[in-house]
Structure formats: C-alpha cells, structure tokens
Coordinates of C-alpha atoms and ligand atoms in Angstrom, one line a residue:
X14 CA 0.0 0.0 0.0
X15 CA 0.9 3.1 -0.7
X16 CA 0.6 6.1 1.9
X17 CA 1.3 9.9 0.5
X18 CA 4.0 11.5 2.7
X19 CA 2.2 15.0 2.5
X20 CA -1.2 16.1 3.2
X21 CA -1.7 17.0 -0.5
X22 CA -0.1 17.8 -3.9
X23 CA -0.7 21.6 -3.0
X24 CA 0.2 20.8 0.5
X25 CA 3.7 20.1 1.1
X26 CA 3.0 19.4 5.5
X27 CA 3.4 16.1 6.5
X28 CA 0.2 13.6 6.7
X29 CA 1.2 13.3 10.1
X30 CA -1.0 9.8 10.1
X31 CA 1.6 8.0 7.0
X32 CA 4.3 9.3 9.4
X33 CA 3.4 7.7 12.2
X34 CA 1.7 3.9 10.7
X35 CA 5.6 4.0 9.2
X36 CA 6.8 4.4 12.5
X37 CA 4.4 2.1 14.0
X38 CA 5.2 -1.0 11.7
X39 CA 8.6 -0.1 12.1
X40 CA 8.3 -0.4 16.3
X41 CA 6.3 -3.7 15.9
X42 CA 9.0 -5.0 13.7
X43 CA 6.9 -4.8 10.2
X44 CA 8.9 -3.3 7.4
X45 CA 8.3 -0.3 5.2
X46 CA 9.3 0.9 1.6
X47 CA 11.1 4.5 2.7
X48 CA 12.0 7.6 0.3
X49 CA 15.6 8.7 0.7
X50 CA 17.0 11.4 -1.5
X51 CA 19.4 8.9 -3.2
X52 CA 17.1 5.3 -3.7
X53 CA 14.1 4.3 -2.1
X54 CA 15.2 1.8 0.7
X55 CA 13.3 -1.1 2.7
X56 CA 13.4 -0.3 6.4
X57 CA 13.2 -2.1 9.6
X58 CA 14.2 -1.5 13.2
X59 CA 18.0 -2.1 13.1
X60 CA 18.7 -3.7 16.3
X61 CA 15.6 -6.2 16.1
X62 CA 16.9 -9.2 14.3
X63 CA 14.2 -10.5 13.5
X64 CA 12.8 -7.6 11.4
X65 CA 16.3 -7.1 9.7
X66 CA 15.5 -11.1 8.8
X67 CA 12.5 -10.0 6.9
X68 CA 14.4 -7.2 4.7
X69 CA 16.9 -9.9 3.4
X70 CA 13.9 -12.6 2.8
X71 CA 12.0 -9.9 0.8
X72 CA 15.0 -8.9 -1.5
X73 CA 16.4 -12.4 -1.6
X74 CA 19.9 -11.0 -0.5
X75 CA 22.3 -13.3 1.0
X76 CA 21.8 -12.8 5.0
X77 CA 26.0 -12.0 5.2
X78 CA 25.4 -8.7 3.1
X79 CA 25.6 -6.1 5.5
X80 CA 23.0 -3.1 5.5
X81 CA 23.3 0.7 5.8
X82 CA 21.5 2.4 8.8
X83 CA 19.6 5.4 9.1
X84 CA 19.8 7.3 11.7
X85 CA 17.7 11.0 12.6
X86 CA 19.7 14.1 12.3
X87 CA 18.1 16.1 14.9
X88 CA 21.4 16.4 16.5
X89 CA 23.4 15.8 13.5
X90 CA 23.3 12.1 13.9
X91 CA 25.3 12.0 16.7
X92 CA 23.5 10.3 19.1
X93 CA 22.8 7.7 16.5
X94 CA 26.2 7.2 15.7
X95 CA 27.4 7.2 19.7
X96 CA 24.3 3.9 19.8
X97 CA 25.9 2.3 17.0
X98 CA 29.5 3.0 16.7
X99 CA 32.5 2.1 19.1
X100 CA 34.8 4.6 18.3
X101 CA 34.6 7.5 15.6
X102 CA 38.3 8.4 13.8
X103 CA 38.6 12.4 13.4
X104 CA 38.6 12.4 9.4
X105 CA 35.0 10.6 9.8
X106 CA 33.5 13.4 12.4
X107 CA 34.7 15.9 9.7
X108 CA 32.8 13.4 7.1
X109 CA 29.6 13.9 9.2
X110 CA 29.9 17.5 9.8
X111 CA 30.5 18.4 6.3
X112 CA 27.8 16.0 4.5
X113 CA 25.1 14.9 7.0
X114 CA 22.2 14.7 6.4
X115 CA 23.1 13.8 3.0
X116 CA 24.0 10.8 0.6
X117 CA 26.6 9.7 2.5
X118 CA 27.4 6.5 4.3
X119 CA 30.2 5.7 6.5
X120 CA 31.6 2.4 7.5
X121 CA 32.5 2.5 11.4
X122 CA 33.6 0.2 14.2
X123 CA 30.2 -1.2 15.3
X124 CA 29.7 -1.2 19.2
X125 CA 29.5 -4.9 20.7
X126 CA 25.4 -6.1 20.9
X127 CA 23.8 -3.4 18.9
X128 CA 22.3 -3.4 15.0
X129 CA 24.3 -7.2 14.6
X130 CA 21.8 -8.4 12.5
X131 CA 22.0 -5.3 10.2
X132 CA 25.9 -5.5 10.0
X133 CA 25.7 -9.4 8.5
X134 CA 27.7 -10.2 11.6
X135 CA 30.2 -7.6 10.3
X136 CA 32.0 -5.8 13.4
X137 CA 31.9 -2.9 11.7
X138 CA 28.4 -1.1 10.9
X139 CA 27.6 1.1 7.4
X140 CA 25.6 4.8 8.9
X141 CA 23.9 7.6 6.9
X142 CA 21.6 10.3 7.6
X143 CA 19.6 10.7 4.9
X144 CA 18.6 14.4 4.0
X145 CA 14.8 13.7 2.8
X146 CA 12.8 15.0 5.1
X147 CA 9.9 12.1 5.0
X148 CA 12.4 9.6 6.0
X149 CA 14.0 12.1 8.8
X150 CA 10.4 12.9 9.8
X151 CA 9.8 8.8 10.5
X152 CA 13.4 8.3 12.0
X153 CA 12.7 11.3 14.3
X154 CA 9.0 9.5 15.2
X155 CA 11.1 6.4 16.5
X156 CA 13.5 8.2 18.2
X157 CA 10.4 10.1 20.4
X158 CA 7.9 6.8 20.7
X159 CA 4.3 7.5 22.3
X160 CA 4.7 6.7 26.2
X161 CA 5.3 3.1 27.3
X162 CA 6.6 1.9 23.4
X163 CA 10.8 1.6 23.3
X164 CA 12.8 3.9 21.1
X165 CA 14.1 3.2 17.8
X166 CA 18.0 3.8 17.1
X167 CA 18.3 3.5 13.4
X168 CA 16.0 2.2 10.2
X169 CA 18.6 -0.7 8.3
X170 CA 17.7 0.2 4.8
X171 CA 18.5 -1.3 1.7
X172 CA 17.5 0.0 -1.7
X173 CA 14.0 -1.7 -1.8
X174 CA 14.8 -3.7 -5.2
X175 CA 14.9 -7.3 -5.3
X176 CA 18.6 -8.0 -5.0
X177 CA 20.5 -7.7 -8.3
X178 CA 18.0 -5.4 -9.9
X179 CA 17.9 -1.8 -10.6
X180 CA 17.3 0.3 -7.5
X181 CA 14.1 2.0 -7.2
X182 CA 13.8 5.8 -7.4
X183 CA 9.7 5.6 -6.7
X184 CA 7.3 5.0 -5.0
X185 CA 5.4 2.7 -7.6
X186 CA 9.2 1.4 -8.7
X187 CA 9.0 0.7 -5.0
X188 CA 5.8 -1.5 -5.5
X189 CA 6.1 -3.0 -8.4
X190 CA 9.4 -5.0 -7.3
X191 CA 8.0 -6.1 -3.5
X192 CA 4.7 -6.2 -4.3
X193 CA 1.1 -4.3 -2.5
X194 CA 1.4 -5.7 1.1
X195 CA 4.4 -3.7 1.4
X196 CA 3.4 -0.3 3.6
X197 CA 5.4 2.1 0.9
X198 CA 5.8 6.1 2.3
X199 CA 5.3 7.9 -0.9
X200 CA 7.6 10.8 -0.9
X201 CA 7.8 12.0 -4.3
X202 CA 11.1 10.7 -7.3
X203 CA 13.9 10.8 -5.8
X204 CA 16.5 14.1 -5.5
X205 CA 19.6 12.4 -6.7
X206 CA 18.9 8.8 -7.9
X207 CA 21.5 6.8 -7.8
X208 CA 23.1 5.4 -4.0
X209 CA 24.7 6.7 -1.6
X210 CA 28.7 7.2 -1.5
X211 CA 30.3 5.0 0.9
X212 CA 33.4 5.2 2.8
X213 CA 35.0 2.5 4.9
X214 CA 36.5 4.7 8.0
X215 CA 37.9 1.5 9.7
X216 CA 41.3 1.2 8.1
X217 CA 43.0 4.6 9.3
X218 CA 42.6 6.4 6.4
X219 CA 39.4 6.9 4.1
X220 CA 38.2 3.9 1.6
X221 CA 36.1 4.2 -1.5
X222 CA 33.8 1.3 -1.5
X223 CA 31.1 3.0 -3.4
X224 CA 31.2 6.3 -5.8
X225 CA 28.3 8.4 -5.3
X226 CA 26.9 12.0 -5.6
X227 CA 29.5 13.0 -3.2
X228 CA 32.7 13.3 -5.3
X229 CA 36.2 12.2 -4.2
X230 CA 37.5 16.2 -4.4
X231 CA 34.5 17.1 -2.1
X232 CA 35.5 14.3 0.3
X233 CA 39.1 15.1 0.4
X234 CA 38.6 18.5 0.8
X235 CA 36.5 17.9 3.9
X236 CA 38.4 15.7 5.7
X237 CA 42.1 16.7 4.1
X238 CA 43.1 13.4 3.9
X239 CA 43.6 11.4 0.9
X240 CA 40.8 9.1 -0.2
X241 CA 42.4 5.1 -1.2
X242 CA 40.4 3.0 -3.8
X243 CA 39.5 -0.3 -2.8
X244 CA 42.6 -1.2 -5.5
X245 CA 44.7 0.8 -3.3
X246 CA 43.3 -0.8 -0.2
X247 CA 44.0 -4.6 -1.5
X248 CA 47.5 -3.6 -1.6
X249 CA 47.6 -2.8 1.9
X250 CA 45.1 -5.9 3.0
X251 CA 43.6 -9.2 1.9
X252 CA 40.1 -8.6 3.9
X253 CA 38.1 -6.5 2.2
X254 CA 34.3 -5.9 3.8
X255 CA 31.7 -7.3 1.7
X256 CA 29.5 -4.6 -0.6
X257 CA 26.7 -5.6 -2.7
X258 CA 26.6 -2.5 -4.0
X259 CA 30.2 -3.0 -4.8
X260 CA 29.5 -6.9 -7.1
X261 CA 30.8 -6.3 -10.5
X262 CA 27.0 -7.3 -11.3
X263 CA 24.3 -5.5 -10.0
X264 CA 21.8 -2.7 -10.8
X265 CA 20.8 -5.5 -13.9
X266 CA 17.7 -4.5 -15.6
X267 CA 16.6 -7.7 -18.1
X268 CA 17.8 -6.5 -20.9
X269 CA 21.4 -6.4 -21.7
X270 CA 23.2 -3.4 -21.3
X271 CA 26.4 -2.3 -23.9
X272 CA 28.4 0.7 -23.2
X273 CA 30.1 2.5 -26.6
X274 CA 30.9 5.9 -27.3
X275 CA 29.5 8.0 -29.8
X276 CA 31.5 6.9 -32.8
X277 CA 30.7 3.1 -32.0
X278 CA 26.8 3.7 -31.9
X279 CA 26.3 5.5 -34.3
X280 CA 28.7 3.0 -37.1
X281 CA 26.1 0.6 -35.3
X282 CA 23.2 2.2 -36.0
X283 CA 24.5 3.3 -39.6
X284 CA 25.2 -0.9 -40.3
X285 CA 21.5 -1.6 -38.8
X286 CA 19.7 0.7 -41.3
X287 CA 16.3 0.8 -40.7
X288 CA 16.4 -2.7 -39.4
X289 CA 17.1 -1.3 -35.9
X290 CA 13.8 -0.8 -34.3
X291 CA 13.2 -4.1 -35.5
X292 CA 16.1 -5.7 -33.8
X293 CA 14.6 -4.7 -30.0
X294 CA 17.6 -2.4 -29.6
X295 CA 16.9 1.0 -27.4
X296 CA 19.6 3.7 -27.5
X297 CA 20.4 6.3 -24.4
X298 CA 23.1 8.5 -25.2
X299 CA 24.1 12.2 -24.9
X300 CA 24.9 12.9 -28.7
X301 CA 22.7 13.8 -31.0
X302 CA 22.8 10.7 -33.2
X303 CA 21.4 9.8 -36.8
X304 CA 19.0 7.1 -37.7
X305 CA 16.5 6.3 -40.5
X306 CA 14.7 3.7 -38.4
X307 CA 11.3 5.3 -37.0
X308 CA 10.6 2.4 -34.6
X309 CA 13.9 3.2 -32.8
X310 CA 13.9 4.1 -29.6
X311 CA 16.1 6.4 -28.7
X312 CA 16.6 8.2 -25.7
X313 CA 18.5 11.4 -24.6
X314 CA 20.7 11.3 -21.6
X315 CA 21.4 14.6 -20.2
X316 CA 24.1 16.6 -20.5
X317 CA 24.8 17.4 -16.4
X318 CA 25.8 14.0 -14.3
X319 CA 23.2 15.3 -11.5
X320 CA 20.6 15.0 -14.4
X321 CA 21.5 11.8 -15.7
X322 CA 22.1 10.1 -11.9
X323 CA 17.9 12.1 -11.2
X324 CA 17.1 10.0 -13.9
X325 CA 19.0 6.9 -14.9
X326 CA 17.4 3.6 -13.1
X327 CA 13.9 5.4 -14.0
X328 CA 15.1 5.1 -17.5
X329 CA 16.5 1.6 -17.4
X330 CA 13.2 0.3 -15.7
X331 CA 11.5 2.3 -18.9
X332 CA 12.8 0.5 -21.3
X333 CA 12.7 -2.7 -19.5
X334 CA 9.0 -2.3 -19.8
X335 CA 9.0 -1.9 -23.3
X336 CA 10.5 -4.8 -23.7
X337 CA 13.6 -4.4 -25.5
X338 CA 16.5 -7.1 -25.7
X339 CA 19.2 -4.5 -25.8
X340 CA 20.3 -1.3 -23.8
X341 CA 23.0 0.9 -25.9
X342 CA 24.3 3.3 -23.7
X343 CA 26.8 6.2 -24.4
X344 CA 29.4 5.8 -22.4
X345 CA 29.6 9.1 -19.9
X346 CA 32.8 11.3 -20.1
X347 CA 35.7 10.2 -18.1
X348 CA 35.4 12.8 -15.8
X349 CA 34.8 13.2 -11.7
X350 CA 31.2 14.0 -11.5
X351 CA 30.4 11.1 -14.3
X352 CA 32.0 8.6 -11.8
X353 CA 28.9 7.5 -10.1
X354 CA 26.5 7.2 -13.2
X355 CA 29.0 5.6 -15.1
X356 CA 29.9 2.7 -12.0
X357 CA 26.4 1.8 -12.2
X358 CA 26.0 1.8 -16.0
X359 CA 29.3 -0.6 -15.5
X360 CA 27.4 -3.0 -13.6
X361 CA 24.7 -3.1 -15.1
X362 CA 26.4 -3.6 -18.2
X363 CA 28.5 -6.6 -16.8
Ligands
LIG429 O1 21.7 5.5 -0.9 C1 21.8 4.5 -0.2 O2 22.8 4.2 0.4 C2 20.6 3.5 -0.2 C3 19.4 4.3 0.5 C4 18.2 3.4 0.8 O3 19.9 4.8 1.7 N1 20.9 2.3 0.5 C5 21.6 1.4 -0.1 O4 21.8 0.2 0.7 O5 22.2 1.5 -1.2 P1 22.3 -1.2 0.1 O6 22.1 -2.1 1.3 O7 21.6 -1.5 -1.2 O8 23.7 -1.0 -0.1 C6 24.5 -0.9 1.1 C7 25.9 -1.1 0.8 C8 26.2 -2.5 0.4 O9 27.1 -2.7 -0.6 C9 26.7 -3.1 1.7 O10 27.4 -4.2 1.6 C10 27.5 -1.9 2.2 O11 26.7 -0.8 1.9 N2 27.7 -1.9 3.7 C11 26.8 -1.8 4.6 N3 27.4 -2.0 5.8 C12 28.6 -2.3 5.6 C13 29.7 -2.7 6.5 N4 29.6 -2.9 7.8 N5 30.9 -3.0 5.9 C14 31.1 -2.9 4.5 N6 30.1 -2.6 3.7 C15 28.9 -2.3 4.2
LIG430 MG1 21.1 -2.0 -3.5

C-alpha cells in the first residue's frame, strides 16, 4: 500500500497519520518501503533481528550482506552514531559535519550487541543520515515513541529492489518490485537517484567502496586526507568488507546493457539501417545521433551528471517495460562528476 508522505499535492506538510503507521510497523518490527533522497530503501528496526530477517527474505539478499543504517539528524546524527559506533576516527566526524544529512554513508567500528543483524555479523556497521525530510520525519518519530513503546536507534535500509536489480527511485518502482502488502511512504522521485557514496572509516585512512553523488574532491577536501580506492586498499590488505553495492554485477535490468561511445553507436546504428527498431535495440546517449529507423527508440541522456544520476534507473526500468532485448548506452565522459553514473551503467552492463 501506498501512503502519500504530505497532506496534498498543494500541500507540502506532512500527513502526520503516514508518518506515524511508518513508525508504528517499524516499532512492531513490520517493514516499510522509505523515500531517501538517493534510492528508495526497505526499512526495519535495526537492532531487532528478527525484522532485519525479513528485509533480506524480501529482496532475496544473501543474509551476510551487511546493510546501511539510518539514523535521525536532529542532533546531526550523533546520538545515533554514539548507539551504533564504538569509536569515531577524526577524518569521519569531519565526514559527518560536512555532508550529514546527505548521501553519504560511513563504515565505522560497530559497538559490541547493537544493530548485529543489520551489519551481517560484520563488526563494523555502514551509517547515513539521509537528507529527505519524510524519511527524517519517520526516523525522528522512533527516536520520540508515544509513552510506554521503546525507542528506535536506526532504520537498516536497503534500496527496496529485489537483490541484483535496478534500484528503485519511486514510490510505484517501489511497489512493483515487493509487491502491494508492502506499507510504501510515498515521498515523491527521488532528488539524486542513484546510491549513496560509501566510505570505509575503519582502516585509518578513508576507503572508497562505493562512488556516489558526493565526489572524491569534495571528500578530500573535507576531511584533508587522501581518499584510497578499494585497489589501493588490497594492496595494503587481503580482507576487504563485503559490498553488494560493490559486485561487478548488479543494478541489472533484463535487458542487456552495452556501453560505446558516440562513434561506436552510431557505425552501429549506420550498419542496422532501418532494421534497428526491429532488432529490440533501445539507445540512451548524450549525442545527437542519426538514424533512418522510425521504430527506434532512442533516448536522450542529459548533459549534467546530476541530471542523468535524477534520472538513470527510472530510464532503465522504462525500457525494460517496453521490452527491449538491448540497452546501448553512451558511455559518460571520463570525468569526476560522471564517476557514479558511469559505475552503475558498469554493472549493469556486466
Ligand atoms: O543510498 C543508499 O545508500 C541507499 C538508501 C536506501 O539509503 N541504501 C543502499 O543500501 O544502497 P544497500 O544495502 O543497497 O547498499 C549498502 C551497501 C552494500 O554494498 C553493503 O554491503 C555496504 O553498503 N555496507 C553496509 N554495511 C557495511 C559494512 N559494515 N561494511 C562494509 N560494507 C557495508
Ligand atoms: Mg542496492
């Protein structure tokens, strides 16, 4: 079912009744389907085990696949973090001051008995503080229960998508991939689109595991400390944390992606003739390219990476549902603010 986070379409308050059934399924250990500004994720209480059971169940995500927890920024996320975390390196305070709430997660020491379930047995524990303010209203509810109910510490929420598939960046995405019994807080497409970034703070210096929105400049230039690849990392060490988000292939829609730039697509497109629309083939690229094929359908990425990230799964999911056998995709420029859209276009492309 799904609830409308606001009163109306003109009315941009919060139905304070979706905010608190969220809230209350969440308490009785029930999940929810919960806007973010990056994906929409699938909550549950993060330190109730058995409701962190059910989130791995729905998407069919091996149970040793730790998940991200949300936490309320009211006080910048700190008394989240100080449930949650053991011990917080400097460089990872300056992490949270500069970017929370926002699409950022950080991989900490995890405190001994609290949110195990959520971590995949992990001693560490992934946080974020996500800026959207329906998910911070329902994280602040369960931080301030009605008398006599316990308080909630953090939401363990990952992208609501059955596990493999293109994250969801919907409400109705939301649906259509767990299914109606699902309590889903509508609120709205999301910002940004594609997942958060995530850095590992437990090696001593900052880890890429995940490229997001957040750049590496912009992290570095926080923190003034020099941010290691995971490449970089596996020189140092032989254990590296397990990331789904981080499996060469993920974020799969069912037909099969191929990345080319422009001059490859459109000799492609030249050889097929009018024959392309026929072949199933779809194109999303940047360029303006040529075709005498009227059944082709051919897509327009945009031109700014925040643009393309808004939109990307959205547009993968599209022409999923028309049924297409292949996904060409321009490849995105090599450049800093293309790194997130083109990981994912990566892996799904793998
Ligand atoms: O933007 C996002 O981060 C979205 C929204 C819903 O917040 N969430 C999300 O969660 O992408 P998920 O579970 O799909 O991806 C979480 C990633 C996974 O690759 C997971 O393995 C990694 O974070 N992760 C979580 N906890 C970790 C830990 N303790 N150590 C290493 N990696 C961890
Ligand atoms: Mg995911």
């Amino acid at each position: 079912m799904i609830l409308p986070a606001c009163n109306s379409a003109e009315d941009f308050t919060f139905a304070p009744e979706s905010i608190a059934a969220c809230a209350d399924t969440i308490r009785a250990g029930g999940l929810i389907g919960l806007p973010t500004e990056t994906v929409y994720g699938l909550g549950a209480d993060a330190d109730n085990g058995t409701a962190v059971a059910k989130v791995f169940a729905a998407k069919g995500r091996p149970a040793d696949h730790p998940l991200i927890v949300h936490v309320a920024a009211f006080d910048g996320g700190l008394s989240g973090v100080a449930h949650f975390c053991a011990q917080v390196p400097p460089f990872a305070q300056q992490l949270m001051s500069a970017f929370w709430p926002g699409p950022l997660t950080l991989i900490l020491p995890r405190r001994a008995g609290v949110g195990a379930a959520a971590a995949g047995g992990q001693d560490s524990i992934g946080l974020r503080c996500p800026a959207h303010p329906a998910a911070q209203a329902v994280l602040l509810a369960l931080r301030r229960p009605p008398a006599g109910q316990p308080e909630v510490w953090g939401v363990a929420a990952p992208s609501a998508n059955r596990f493999g598939r293109v994250s969801p960046t919907t409400a109705a995405h939301v649906q259509s991939e767990l299914g109606d019994e699902l309590l889903i807080l509508d609120g709205g497409p999301c910002t940004l689109g594609i997942e958060s970034t995530i850095i590992d703070c437990t090696r001593g210096a900052p880890v890429l595991l995940r490229p997001g929105s957040i750049t590496s400049a912009q992290v570095e230039a926080a923190c003034g400390r020099k941010l290691l690849s995971k490449d970089e990392l596996a020189a140092h060490a032989s254990t590296a944390p397990r990331a789904s988000g981080t499996l060469e292939s993920h974020y799969a829609p069912n037909a099969k992606v191929r990345l080319m730039d422009a001059k490859a697509l459109q000799t492609a497109l030249d050889l097929l003739g009018a024959d392309v629309g026929k072949a199933g083939i779809a194109v999303y690229a940047r360029s303006a390219l040529k075709t005498n094929s009227r059944q082709l359908v051919l897509r327009r990425m945009p031109a700014q990476a925040d643009a393309a990230a808004h939109e990307l799964f959205a547009v993968l999911r599209e022409l999923d549902d028309l049924g297409v056998k292949l996904i060409w995709v321009e490849i995105p420029p090599d450049t800093m603010e293309w790194v997130g859209v083109r990981d994912r276009l990566q892996r799904a492309s793998a």
